[in-house]
Coordinates of C-alpha atoms and ligand atoms in Angstrom, one line a residue:
X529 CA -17.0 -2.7 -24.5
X530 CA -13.1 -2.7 -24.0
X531 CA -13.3 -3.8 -19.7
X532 CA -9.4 -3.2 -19.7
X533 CA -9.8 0.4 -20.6
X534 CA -11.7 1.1 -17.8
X535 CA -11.1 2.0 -14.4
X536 CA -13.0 0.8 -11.0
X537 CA -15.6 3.9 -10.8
X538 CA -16.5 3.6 -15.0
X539 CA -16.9 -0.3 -14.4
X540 CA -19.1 0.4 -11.4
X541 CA -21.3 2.7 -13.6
X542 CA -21.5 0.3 -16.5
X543 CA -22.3 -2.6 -14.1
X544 CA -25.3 -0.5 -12.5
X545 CA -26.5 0.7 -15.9
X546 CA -26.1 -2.8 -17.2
X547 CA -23.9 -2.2 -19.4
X548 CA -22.0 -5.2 -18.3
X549 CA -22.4 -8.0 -15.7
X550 CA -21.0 -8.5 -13.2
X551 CA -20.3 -12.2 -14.4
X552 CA -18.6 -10.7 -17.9
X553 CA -16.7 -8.3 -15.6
X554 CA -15.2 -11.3 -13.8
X555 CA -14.4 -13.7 -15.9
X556 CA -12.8 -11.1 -18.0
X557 CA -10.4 -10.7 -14.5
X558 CA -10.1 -13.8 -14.2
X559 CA -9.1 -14.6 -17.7
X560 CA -6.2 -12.1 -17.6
X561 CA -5.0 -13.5 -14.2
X562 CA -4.5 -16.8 -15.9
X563 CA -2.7 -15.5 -18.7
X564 CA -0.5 -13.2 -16.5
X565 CA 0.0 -13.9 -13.7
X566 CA 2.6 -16.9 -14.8
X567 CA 5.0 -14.2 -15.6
X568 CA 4.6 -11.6 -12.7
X569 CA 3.5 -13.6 -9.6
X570 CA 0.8 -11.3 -8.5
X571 CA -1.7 -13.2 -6.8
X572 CA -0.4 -16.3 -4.9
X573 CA -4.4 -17.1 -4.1
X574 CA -7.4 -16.6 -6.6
X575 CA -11.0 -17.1 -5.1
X576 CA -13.0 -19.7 -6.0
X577 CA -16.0 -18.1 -4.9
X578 CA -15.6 -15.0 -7.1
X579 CA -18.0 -16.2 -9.4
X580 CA -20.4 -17.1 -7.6
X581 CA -20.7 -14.1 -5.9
X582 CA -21.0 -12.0 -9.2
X583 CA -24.1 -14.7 -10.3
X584 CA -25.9 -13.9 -7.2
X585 CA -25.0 -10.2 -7.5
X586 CA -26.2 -10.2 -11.2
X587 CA -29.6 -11.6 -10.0
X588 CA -30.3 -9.4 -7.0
X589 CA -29.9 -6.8 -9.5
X590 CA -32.1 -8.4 -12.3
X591 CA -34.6 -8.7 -9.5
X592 CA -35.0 -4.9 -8.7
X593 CA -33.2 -5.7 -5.3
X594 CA -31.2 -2.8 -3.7
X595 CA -27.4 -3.4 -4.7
X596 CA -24.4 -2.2 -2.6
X597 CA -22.3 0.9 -4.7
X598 CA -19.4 -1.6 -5.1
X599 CA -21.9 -4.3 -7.0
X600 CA -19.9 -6.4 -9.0
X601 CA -16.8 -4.7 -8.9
X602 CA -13.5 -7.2 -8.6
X603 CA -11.1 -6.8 -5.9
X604 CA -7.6 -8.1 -5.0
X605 CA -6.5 -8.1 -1.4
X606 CA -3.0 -8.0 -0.2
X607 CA -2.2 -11.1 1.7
X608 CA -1.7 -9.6 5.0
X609 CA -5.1 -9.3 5.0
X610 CA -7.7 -11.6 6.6
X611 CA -10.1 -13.2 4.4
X612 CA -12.7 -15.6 6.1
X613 CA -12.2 -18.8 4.4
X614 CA -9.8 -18.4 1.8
X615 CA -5.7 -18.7 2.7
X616 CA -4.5 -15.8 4.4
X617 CA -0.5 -15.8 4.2
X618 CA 0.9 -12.8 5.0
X619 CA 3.6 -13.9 2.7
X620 CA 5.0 -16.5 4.7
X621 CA 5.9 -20.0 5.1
X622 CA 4.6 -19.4 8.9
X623 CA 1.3 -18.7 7.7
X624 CA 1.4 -21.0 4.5
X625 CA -1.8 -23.3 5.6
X626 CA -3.5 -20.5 7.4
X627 CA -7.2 -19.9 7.1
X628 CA -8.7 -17.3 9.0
X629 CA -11.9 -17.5 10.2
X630 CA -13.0 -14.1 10.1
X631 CA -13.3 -11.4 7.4
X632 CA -10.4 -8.1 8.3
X633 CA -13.3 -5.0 8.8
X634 CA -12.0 -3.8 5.3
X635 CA -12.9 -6.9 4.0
X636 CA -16.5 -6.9 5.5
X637 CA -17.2 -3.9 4.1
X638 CA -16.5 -4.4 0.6
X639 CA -18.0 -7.3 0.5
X640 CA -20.9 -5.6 2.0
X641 CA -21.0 -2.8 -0.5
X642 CA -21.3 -5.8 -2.7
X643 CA -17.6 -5.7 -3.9
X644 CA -16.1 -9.1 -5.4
X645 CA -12.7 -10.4 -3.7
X646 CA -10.7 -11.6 -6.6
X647 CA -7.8 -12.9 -5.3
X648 CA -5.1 -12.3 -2.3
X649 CA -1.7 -10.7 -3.7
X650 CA 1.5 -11.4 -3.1
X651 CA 3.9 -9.5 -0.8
X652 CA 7.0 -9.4 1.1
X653 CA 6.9 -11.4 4.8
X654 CA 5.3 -9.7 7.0
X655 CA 5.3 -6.4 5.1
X656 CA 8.8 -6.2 5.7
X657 CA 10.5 -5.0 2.4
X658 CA 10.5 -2.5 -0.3
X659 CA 10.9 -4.8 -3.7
X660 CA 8.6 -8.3 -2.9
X661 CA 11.7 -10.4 -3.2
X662 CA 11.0 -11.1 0.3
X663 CA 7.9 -13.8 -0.3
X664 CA 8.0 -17.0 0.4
X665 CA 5.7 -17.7 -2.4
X666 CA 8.7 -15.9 -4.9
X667 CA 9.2 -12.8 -5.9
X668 CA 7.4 -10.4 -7.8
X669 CA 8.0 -8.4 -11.5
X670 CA 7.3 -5.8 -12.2
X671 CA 4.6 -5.1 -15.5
X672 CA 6.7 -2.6 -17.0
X673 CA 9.8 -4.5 -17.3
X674 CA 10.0 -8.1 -16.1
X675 CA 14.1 -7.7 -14.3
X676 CA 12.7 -5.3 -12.5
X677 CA 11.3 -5.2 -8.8
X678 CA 7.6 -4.2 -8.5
X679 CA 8.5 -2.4 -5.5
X680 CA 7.4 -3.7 -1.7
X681 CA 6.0 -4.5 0.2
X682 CA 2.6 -4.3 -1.7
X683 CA 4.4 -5.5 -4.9
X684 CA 1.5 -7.7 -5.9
X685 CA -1.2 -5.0 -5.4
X686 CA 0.6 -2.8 -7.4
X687 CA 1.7 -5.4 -10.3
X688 CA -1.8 -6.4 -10.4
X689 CA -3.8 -3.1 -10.9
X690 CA -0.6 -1.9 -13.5
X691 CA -1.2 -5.4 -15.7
X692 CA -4.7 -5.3 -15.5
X693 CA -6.0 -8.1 -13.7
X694 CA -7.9 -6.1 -11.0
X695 CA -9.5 -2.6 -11.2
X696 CA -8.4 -2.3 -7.4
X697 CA -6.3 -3.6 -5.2
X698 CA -5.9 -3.4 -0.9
X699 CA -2.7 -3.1 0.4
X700 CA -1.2 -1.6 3.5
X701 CA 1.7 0.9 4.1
X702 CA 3.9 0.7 7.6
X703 CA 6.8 3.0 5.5
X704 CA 5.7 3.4 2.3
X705 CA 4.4 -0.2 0.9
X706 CA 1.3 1.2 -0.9
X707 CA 3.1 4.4 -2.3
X708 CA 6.5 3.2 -3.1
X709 CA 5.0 0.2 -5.1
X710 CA 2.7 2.3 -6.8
X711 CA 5.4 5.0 -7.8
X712 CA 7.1 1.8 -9.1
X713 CA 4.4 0.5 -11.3
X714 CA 2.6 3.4 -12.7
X715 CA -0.8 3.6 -10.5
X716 CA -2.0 5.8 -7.8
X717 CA -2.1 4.6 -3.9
X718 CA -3.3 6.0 -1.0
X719 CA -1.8 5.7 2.6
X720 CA -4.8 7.0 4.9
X721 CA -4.1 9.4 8.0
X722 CA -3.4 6.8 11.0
X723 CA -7.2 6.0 12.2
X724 CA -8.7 6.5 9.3
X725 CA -9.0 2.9 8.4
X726 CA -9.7 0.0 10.6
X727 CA -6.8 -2.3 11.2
X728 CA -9.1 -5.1 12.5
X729 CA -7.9 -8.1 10.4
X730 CA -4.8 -6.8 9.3
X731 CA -1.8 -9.0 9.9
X732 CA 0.4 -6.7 12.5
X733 CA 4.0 -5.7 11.4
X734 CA 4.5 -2.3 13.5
X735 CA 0.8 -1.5 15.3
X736 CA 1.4 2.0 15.6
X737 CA 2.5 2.7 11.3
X738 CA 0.5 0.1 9.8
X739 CA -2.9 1.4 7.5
X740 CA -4.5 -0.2 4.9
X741 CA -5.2 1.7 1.6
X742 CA -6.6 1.5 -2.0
X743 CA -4.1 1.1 -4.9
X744 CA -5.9 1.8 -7.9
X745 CA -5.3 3.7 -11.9
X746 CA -7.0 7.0 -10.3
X747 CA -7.3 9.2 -7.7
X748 CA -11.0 9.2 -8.1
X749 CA -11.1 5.3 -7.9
X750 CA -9.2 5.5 -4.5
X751 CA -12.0 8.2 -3.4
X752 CA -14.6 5.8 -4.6
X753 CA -12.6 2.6 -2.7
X754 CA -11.7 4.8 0.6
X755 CA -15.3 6.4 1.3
X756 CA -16.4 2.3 1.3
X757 CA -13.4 1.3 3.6
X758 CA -12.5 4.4 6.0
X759 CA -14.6 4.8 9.3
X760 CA -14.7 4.0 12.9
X761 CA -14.0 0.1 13.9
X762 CA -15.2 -1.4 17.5
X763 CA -13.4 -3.8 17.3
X764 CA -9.8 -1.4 16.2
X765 CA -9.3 0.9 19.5
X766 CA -6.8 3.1 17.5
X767 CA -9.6 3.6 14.6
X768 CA -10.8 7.4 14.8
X769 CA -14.6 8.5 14.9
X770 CA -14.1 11.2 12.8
X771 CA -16.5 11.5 10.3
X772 CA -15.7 10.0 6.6
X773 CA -16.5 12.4 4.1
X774 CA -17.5 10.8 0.6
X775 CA -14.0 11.5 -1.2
X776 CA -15.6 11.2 -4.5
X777 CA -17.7 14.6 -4.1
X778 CA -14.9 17.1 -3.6
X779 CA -12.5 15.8 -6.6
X780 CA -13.7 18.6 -9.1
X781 CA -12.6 21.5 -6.5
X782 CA -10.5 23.8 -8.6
X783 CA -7.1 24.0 -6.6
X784 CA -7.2 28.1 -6.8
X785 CA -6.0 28.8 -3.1
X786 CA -4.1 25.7 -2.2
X787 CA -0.9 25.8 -1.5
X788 CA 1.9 23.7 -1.8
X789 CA 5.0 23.4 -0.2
X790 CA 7.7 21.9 -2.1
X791 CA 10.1 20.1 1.0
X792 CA 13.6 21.3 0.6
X793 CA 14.6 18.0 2.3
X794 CA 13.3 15.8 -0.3
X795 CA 15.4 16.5 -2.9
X796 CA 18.8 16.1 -1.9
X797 CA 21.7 14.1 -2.5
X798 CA 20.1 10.6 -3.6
X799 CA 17.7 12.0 -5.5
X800 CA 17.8 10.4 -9.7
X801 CA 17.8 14.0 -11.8
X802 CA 15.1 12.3 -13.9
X803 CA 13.0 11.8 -10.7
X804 CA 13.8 15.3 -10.0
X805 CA 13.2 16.9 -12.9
X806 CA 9.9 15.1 -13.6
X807 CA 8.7 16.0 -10.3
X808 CA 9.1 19.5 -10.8
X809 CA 7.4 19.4 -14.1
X810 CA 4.5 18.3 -12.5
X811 CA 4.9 21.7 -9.6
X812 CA 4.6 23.2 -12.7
X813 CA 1.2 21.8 -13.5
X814 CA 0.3 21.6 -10.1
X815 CA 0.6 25.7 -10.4
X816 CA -1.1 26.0 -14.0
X817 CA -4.0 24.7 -12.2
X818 CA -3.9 27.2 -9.6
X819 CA -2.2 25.8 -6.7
X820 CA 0.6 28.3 -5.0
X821 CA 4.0 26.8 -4.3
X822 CA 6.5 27.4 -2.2
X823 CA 9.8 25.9 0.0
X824 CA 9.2 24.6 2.8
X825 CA 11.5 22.5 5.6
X826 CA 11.0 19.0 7.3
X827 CA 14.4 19.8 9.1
X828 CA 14.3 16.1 10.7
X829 CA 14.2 13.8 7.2
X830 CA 17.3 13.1 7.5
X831 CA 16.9 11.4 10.7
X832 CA 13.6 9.7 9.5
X833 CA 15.2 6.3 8.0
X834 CA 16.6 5.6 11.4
X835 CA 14.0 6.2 13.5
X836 CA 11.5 4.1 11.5
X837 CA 14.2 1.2 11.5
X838 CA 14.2 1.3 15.2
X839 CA 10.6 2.0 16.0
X840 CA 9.3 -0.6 13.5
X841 CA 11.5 -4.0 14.2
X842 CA 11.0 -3.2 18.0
X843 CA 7.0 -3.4 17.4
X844 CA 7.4 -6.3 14.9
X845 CA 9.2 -8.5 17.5
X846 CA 6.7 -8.0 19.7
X847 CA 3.8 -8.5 16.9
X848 CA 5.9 -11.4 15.9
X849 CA 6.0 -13.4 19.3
X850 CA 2.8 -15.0 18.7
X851 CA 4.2 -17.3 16.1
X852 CA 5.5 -20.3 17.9
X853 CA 4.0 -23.1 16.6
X854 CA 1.1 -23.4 18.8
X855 CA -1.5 -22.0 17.5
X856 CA -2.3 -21.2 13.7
X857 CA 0.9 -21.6 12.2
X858 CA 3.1 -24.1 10.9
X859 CA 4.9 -26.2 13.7
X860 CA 8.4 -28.2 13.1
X861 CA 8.8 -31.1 14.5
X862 CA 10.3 -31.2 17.6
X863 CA 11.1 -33.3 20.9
X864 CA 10.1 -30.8 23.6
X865 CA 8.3 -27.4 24.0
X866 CA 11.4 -25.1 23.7
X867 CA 13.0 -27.0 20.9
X868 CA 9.9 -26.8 18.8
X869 CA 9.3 -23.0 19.4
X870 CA 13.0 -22.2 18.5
X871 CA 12.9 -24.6 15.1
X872 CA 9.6 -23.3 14.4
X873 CA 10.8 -20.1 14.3
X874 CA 13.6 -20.7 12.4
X875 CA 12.4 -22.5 9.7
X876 CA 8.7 -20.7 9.7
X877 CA 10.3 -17.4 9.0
X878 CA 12.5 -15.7 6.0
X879 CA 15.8 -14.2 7.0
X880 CA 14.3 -10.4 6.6
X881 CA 12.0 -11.6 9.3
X882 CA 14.6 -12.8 11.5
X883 CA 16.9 -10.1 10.9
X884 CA 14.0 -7.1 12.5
X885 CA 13.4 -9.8 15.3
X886 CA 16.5 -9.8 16.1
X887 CA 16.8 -6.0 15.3
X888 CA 13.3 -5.1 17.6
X889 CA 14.7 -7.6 20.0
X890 CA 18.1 -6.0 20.9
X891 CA 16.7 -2.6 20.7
X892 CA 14.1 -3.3 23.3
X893 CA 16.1 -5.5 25.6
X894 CA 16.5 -3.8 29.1
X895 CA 19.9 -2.5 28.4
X896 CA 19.6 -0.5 25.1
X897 CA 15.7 0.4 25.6
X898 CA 16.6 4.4 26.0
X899 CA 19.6 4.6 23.8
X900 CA 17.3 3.1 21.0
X901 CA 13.5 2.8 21.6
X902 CA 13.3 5.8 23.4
X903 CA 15.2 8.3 21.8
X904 CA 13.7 6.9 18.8
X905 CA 10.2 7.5 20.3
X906 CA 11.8 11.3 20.6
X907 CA 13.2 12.0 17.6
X908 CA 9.5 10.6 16.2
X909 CA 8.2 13.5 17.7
X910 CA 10.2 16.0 16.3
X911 CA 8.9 14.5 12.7
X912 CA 5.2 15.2 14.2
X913 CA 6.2 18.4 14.9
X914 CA 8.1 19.4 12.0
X915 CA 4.8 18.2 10.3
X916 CA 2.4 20.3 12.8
X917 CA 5.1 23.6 11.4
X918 CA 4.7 22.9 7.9
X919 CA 1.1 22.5 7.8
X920 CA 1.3 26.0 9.5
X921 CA 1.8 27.4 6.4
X922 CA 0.9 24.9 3.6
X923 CA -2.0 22.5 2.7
X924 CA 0.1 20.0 1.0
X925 CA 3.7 18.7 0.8
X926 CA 4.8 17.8 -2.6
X927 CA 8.5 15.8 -3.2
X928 CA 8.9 12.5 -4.6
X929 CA 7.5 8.9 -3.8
X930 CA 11.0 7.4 -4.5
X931 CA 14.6 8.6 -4.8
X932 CA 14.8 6.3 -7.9
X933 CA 12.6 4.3 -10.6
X934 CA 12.4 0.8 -10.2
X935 CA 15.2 -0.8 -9.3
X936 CA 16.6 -4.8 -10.6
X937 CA 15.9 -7.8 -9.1
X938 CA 18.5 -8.7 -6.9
X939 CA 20.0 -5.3 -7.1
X940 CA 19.6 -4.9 -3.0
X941 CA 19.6 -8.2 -2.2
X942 CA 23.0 -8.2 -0.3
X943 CA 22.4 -5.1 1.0
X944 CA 19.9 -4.2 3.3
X945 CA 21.2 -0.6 4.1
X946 CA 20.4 0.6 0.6
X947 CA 17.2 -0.9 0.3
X948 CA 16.3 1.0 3.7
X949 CA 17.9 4.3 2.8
X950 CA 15.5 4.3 -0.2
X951 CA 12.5 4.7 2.0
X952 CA 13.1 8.3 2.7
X953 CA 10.7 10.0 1.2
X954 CA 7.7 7.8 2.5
X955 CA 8.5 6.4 5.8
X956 CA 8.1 10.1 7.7
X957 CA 4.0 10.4 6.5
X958 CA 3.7 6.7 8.7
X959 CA 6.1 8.2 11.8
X960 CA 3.7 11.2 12.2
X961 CA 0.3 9.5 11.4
X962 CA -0.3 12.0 8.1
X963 CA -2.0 10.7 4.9
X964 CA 0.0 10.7 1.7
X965 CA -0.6 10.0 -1.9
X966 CA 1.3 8.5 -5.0
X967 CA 0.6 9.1 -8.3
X968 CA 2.1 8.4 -11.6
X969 CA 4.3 11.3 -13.1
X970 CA 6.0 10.3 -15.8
X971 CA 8.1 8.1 -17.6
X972 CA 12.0 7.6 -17.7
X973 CA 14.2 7.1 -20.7
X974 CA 14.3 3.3 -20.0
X975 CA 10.5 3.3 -19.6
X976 CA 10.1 3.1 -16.4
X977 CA 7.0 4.7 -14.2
X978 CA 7.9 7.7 -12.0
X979 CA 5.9 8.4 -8.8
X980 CA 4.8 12.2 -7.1
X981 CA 4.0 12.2 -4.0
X982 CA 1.9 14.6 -1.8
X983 CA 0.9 14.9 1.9
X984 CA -1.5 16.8 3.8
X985 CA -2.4 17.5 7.7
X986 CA -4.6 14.5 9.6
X987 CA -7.7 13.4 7.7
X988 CA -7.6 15.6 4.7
X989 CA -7.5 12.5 2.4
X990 CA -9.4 14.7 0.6
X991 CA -7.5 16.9 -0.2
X992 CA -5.2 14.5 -1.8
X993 CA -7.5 13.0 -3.7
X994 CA -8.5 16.7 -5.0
X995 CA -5.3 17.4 -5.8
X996 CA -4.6 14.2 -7.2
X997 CA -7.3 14.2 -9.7
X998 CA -7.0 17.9 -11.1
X999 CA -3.7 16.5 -12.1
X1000 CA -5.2 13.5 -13.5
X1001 CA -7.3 15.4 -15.5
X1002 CA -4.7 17.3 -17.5
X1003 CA -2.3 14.2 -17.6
X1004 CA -2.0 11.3 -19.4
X1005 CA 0.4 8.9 -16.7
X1006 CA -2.2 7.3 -14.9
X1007 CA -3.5 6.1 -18.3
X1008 CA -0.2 5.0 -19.6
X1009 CA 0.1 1.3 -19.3
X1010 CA 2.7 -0.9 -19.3
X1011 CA 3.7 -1.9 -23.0
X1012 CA 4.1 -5.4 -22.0
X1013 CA 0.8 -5.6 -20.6
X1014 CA -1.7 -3.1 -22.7
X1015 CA -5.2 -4.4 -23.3
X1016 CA -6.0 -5.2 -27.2
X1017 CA -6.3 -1.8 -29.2
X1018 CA -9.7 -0.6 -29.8
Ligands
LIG2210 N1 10.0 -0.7 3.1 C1 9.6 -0.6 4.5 C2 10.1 -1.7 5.3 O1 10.8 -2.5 4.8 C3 8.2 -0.3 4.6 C4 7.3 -1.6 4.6 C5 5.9 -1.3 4.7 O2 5.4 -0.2 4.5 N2 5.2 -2.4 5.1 O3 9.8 -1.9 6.4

C-alpha cells in the first residue's frame, strides 16, 4: 500500500480494517520527517512517544478492545499548542525550555479518540506573522519551491501536511494563519466559527480572534478532524454549547440551492490576475455543480487591515505581560527585579514581538484608548454587520485566500506594511467570529499553489466543508503535490 497516497480519513479506514498498523503508519511518518524536514524546518519537536502509543494502540485493537475513530492516525500540532510533557514553544526563545504540564483540550481529545501526536510544528512568535520567518527556531520553506515562504503563521502545519510527513496538522488562525498558509502550500484548512473550538491550551496572541483548526489534503479529512476537536470546553468560557454536528455526514449534499456570493470587495486593486482568474474558474465549477452566484458587498474590507492591526497587538500586549521571567520562561540574568523583567523581555522576545507590544501598548495607553481601541472596537462592528447583511442574502462568501501566491523569503522582511496589507482577504472572517475555508485552486505559471476561500454565517462549518468537498470531487488540486516532495510513483 502507497501510505503517501492517502489522506487522514483512507488511513483511518485501512488502519481499522487492518490494512495497516498503526506502527507501519508511523514509522512510515516518521521516516519522511527525517528525510525532510532538513530542508523545510517543519517540525522543530518530534515525539518520542509516538511509537509507543501506536504499539499499544495496535494491541488494544488486536485484542478486540474498543478503539477511538482516530486509532492510529499521526498528528502534528502547531507549537502554540500545549502538549503535556513534550516542549511547547510557541515559537519562541521565551518559551524555548517550556514544558507544559497539561494537554490544550484539542490535544486531549485526539489523543482520546486515539489519535497519535507526531510532532509540534514550527511557527512564527507568538502567531504573529504571515510567512514563518518570524521563528526563533528558523524559518520555514515552502514544499513547492524551497525560496519561497510557506506562509504564516501556521507555516509548519502547512509545509508538513503539503510534503507529506503528516496526514493532519493543528494550527490556529488569529487573521488568517491556517488559511493563508494553506492557500500557500496547496492543502485545505479550516478556521472554525469563534466558539466552536476550545481554546483551553492554546498559547494566547489576541483572545477574542484566536481558533484552532485542522489543516489537512481534504475537506472531508478536516470534517473527520473538526467533528473530534469542536465542542463545548469548561474550562474555555468563550467555547459555545452549540451542538457539533458530525461534519463528515453532510459532505455528499448536492449544492443545488446554495448560493454564493462572490464579494465585490475582494477583488480589487492588489489582487494577482492569475489569483483572479483562477478563482473565478473555480465560481464556474462552483455553479456547474449547482450552486447560484451572485455580487455581493462587504462595504467595510477596506477598513479591515487596520482594525485587526489595532485590535490584535492591543490584546497581545496584554496576553504578552505574563512573560517576565518569573515564572515558565526563560529569565536573563539580572541584578534586581526590574532589570531582570526588562532584559528578559528584551532578549526573550523577536523584534515582531516587540514591535505589537509596543504597538498594543501605545494604542491602549490612557491617552489614545478611544482614538484607537475604541473606534477600532467600532468599526469591528460594522464588519459583523456587514457580515449579518450578506448572509441576508447568501449562504456563502466566495473571494480569494490571498491577494498573491507565495511570496520569497525575505521579500517582506523590511517591510512590515506589505506583509499586513496582504492579510485582507482573511483577517475580516476572525473580526466578526465567522468560519472560513481554504482550499487548493490551482496552479500558477511558476508552480505555485493557489488558494479559494469561502465563508459562511456562525457555525455552518458545514457548510464549508460541503462545499468544499463537491469541489474536491470534480478537482484534481487538492491531490496535486508538490513536485519536490511527491511520494514514489505507483
Ligand atoms: N498574519 C496575521 C498576523 O500577523 C495573522 C496571524 C495569525 O492568524 N495568527 O497577525
Amino acid at each position: 500500500m502507497e501510505i503517501s497516497n492517502l489522506g487522514a480519513s483512507e488511513l483511518v479506514s485501512h488502519l481499522s480494517a487492518g490494512h495497516l498498523t498503526a506502527v507501519d503508519c508511523i514509522q512510515y511518518f516518521l521516516q519522511r520527517i527525517e528525510q525532510t524536514n532538513q530542508s523545510l524546518n517543519a517540525f522543530v519537536n518530534i515525539s518520542d512517544t509516538a511509537l509507543q502509543r501506536a504499539r499499544e494502540i495496535d494491541a488494544r485493537r488486536a485484542s478486540g478492545k474498543p478503539v477511538g475513530p482516530l486509532a492510529g492516525l499521526p498528528i502534528a500540532v502547531k507549537d502554540g499548542i500545549c502538549t503535556s510533557g513534550l516542549k511547547t514553544t510557541a515559537g519562541s526563545k521565551m518559551l524555548e525550555q517550556f514544558v507544559p504540564p497539561y494537554d490544550a483540550t484539542i490535544v486531549r481529545r485526539l489523543i482520546d479518540a486515539d489519535g497519535i501526536v507526531i510532532g509540534k510544528t514550527n511557527m512564527d512568535e507568538f502567531a504573529m506573522g504571515s510567512s514563518t520567518e518570524h521563528s526563533h527556531f528558523g524559518a520555514v520553506k515552502n514544499p513547492w519551491s524551497l525560496d519561497r515562504v510557506p506562509g504564516g503563521s501556521s507555516g509548519g502545519s502547512a509545509a508538513c501536511v503539503a510534503a507529506d510527513m503528516s496526514p493532519v496538522a493543528i494550527g490556529s488562525d488569529t487573521g488568517g494563519s491556517i488559511r493563508q498558509p494553506a492557500s500557500f502550500c496547496g492543502i485545505t484548512g479550516l478556521k472554525p466559527t469563534y466558539g466552536r473550538v476550545s481554546r483551553y491550551g492554546l498559547i494566547a496572541f489576541a483572545s477574542s480572534l484566536d481558533q484552532i483548526g485542522p489543516m489537512t489534503r481534504t475537506a472531508k479529512d478536516s470534517a473527520l478532524i473538526l467533528s473530534v476537536i469542536a465542542g463545548h470546553d469548561v474550562k474555555d468560557s468563550t467555547s459555545a454549547k452549540n451542538d457539533v454536528p458530525d461534519f463528515t455526514r453532510s459532505l455528499e449534499k448536492p449544492l443545488t440551492g446554495v448560493r454564493i456570493g462572490i464579494c465585490r470587495e475582494h477583488f480589487d486593486e492588489g489582487l494577482d490576475p492569475e489569483v483572479e482568474s483562477c478563482v473565478r474558474e473555480a465560481t464556474k465549477v462552483l455553479e456547474s455543480l449547482g450552486a447560484a452566484t451572485c455580487e455581493i458587498h462587504l462595504p467595510h474590507t477596506p477598513y479591515a487591515v487596520a482594525t485587526y492591526y489595532v485590535v490584535a497587538p492591543c490584546e497581545a500586549s496584554s496576553n504578552l505581560a505574563r512573560y517576565d521571567g518569573v515564572r515558565y520562561t526563560y529569565r536573563a540574568a539580572a541584578t534586581d527585579l526590574e532589570q531582570m523583567y526588562c532584559q528578559t523581555r528584551a532578549a526573550g522576545f523577536g523584534d515582531e514581538v516587540k514591535q505589537r507590544i509596543m504597538l498594543g501598548t501605545y494604542a491602549l495607553s490612557s491617552g489614545y484608548y478611544d482614538a484607537f481601541y475604541l473606534k477600532a472596537s467600532r468599526v469591528r462592528r460594522m464588519i459583523k454587520h456587514d457580515y449579518d447583511q450578506a448572509f441576508g442574502e447568501v449562504d456563502l462568501i466566495l473571494g480569494p485566500t490571498s491577494p498573491t501566491t507565495a511570496f520569497s523569503i525575505g521579500e517582506h522582511s523590511h517591510n512590515p506594511l506589505a506583509m499586513y496589507l496582504a492579510d485582507i482577504y482573511t483577517v475580516s472572517a476572525n473580526l466578526a467570529g465567522v468560519p472560513a475555508i481554504s482550499i487548493p485552486a490551482g496552479i500558477s505559471a511558476s508552480g505555485l499553489p493557489i488558494g479559494l476561500q469561502l465563508q459562511a454565517r456562525s457555525f455552518d462549518e458545514g457548510a464549508l466543508l460541503q462545499a468544499a468537498h463537491q469541489f474536491q470531487s470534480v478537482t484534481g488540486w487538492h491531490a496535486t503535490k508538490p513536485p519536490l516532495y511527491q511520494g514514489p510513483q505507483t
